[in-house]
XYZ file of C-alpha atoms in Angstrom:
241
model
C 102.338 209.658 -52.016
C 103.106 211.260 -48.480
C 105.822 213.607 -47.695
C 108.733 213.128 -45.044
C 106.180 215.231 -42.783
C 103.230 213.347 -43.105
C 101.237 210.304 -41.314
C 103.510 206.997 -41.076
C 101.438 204.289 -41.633
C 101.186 203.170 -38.387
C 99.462 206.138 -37.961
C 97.470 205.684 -40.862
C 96.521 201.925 -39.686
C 95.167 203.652 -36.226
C 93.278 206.451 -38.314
C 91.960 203.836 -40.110
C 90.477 201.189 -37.485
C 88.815 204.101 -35.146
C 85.730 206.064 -36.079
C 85.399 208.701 -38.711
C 85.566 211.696 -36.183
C 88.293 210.231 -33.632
C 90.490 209.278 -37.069
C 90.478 212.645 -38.303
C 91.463 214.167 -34.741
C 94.483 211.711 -34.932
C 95.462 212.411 -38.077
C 94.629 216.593 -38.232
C 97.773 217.778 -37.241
C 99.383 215.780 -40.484
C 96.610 215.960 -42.855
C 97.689 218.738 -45.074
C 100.621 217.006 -45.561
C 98.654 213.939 -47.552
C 97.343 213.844 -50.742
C 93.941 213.969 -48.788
C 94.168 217.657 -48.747
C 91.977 219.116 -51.711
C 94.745 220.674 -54.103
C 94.943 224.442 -54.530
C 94.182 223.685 -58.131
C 91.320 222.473 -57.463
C 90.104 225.305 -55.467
C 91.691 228.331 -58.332
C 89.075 226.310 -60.996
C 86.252 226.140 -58.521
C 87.032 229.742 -57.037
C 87.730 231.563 -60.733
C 83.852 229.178 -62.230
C 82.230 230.925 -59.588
C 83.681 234.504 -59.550
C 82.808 234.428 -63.159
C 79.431 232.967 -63.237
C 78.425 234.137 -60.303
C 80.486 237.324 -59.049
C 80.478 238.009 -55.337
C 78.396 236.474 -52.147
C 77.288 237.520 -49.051
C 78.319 234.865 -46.403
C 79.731 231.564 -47.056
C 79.793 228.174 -45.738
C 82.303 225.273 -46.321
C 80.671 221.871 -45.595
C 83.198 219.629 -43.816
C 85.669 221.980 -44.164
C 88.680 220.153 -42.543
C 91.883 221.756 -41.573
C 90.433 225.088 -43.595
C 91.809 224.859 -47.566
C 89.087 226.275 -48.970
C 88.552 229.142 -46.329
C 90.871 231.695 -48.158
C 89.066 230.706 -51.262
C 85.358 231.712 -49.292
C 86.821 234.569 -47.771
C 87.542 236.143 -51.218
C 84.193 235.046 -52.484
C 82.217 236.173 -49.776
C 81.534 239.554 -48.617
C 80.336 238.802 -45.264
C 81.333 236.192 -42.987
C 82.480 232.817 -43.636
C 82.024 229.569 -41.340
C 83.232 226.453 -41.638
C 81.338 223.261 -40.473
C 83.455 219.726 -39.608
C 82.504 217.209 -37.345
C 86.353 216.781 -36.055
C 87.650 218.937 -33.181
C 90.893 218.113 -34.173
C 90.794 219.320 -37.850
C 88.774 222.480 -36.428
C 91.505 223.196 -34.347
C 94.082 223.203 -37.189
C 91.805 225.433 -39.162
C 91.649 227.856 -36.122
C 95.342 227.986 -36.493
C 95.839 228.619 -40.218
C 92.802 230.950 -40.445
C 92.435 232.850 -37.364
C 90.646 236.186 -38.737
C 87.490 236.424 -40.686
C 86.305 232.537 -40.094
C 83.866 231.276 -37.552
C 84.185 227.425 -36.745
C 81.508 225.579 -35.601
C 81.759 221.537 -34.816
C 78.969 219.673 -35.739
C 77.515 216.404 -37.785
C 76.629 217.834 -41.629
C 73.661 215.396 -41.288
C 72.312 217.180 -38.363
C 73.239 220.896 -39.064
C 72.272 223.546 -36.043
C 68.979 225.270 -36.933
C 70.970 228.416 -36.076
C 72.444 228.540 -39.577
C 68.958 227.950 -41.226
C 68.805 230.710 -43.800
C 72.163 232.135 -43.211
C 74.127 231.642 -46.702
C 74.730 232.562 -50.155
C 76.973 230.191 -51.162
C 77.929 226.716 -49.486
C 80.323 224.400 -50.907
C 82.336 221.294 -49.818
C 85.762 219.484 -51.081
C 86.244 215.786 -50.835
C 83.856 214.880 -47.656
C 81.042 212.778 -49.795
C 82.798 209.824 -49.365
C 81.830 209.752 -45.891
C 78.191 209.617 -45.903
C 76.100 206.493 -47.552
C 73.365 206.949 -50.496
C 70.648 206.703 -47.468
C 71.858 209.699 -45.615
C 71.855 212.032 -48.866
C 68.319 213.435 -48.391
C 69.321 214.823 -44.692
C 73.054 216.294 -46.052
C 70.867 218.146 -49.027
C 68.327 218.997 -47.167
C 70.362 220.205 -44.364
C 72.550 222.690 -46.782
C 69.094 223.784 -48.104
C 68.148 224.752 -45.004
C 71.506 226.999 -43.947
C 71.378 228.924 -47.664
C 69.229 231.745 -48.390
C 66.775 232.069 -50.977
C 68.772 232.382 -54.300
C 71.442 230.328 -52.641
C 74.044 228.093 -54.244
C 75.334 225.020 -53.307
C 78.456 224.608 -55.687
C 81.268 221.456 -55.263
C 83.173 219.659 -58.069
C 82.187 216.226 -59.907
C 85.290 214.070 -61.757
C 83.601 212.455 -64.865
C 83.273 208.529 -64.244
C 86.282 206.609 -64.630
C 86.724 203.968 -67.431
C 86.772 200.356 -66.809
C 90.522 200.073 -68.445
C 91.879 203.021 -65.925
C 93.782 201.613 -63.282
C 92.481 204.210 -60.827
C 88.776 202.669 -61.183
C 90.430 199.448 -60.014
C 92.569 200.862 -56.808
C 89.344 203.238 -55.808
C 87.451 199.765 -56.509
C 89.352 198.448 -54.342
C 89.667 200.463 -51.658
C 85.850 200.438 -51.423
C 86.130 196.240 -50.984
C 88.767 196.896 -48.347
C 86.583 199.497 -46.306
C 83.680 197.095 -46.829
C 85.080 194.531 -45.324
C 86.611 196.264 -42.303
C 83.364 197.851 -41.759
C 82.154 194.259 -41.483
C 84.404 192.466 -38.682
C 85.281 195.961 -36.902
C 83.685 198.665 -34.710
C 83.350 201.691 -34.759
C 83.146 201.837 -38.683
C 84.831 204.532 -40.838
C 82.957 205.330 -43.739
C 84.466 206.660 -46.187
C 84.437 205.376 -50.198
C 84.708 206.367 -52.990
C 82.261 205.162 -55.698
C 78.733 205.908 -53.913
C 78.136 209.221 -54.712
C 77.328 208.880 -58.475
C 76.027 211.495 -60.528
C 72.870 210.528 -61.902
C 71.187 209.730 -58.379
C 73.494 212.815 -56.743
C 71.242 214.613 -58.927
C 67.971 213.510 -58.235
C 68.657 213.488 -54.484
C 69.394 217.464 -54.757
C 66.131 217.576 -57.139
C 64.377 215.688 -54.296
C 66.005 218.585 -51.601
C 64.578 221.648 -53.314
C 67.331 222.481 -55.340
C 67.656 223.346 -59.193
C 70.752 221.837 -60.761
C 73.312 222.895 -63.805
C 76.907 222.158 -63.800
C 80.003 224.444 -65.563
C 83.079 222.761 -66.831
C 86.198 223.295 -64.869
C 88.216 224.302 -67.821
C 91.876 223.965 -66.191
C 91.547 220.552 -66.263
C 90.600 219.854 -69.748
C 88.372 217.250 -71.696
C 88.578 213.501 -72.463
C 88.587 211.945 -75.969
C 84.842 212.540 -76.704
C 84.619 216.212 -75.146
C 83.111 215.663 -72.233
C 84.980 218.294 -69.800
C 87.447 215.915 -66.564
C 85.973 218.206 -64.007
C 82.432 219.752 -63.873
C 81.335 222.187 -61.082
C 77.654 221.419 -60.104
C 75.757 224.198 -58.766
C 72.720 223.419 -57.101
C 69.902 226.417 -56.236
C 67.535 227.024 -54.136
C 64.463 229.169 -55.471
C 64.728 232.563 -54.642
């Protein structure tokens, strides 16, 4: 799964038993070189959904945005400036690096976004980070992206259609969850981070709850299962204009 470049797994191990933020500063310098990273096919099917339901946007904001994949993708979106949020002063540091021009970086918690950005954006969107924040702290991440967009504001990331019982990746994410669960029992600091609490359904209705109207697109590229239903929706949530 990792290349000759990436994380060993002693490093991983390390990453693993420290907290969220000081993990990801370990591991930043490494981290595009996991399968972590959010895939640049991924981000061509989110980028060409929006460009054609959407067009252009003013500014842009990417939510957790890491070591910066999705920047280029903002940048071309966005007519104005583009920012990118993360908690980790490592990752923001690598993100500096690969996107020095045309980016502002600003550290801070997504639960507790700087009242600065209130009313700033036209689009916000975030890759892979929902894994590290519990059903509880929903309402303050929505609410906080409602908040930082303008009125008429999107706030647009990808949803995977629910796994089957019989795949085998419902059983390793299953139990990955188990194992983070019970690290985050005997060990402190925790890192949160799994991968089955941020189900549609009650996604939904917490973004309802935030202000925001909701409609998803299919993300064609990665085509349909056996009864139709698309792999890969975008949901776009919008705040009234």
């Amino acid at each position: 799964m990792f290349t000759s470049q990436g994380p060993g797994l002693r490093e991983l191990a390390v990453q693993a038993l420290s907290s969220v933020e000081r993990g990801y500063d370990l591991l930043a310098p490494k981290f595009d070189q996991t399968p972590f990273r959010t895939p640049d096919r991924m981000l061509d099917a989110v980028e060409e959904a929006l460009a054609q339901r959407e067009g252009s946007f003013g500014s842009g904001l990417d939510l957790c945005c890491g070591t910066g994949a999705a920047l280029p993708m903002l940048r071309r979106l966005c007519r104005e400036r583009v920012t990118g949020v993360d908690l980790s002063a490592g990752m923001l540091a690598e993100a500096e690096r690969a996107h020095p021009e045309g980016v502002d970086l600003v550290r801070a918690d997504a639960l507790a976004l700087p009242h600065a950005l209130d009313g700033t954006y036209d689009l916000a969107v975030s890759f892979g980070a929902f894994g590290h924040f519990l059903p509880a702290e929903r309402p303050a991440l929505f609410s906080g992206v409602h908040r930082a967009l303008r009125p008429g504001g999107v706030f647009a990331f990808p949803v995977g259609a629910p796994l089957p019982l019989s795949s085998p990746v419902w059983w390793a994410v299953a139990g990955f969850d188990a194992a983070m669960r019970v690290r985050n029992a005997v060990w402190r600091p925790p890192f949160v981070m799994y991968y089955r609490t941020f189900p549609f359904g009650p996604v939904t209705a917490d973004l309802r709850a935030a202000g925001f109207t909701v409609e998803t697109t299919p993300l064609t590229p990665f085509g349909h299962r056996p009864d139709g239903t698309p792999q890969w929706r975008l949901l776009l949530a919008r705040k009234a204009a």
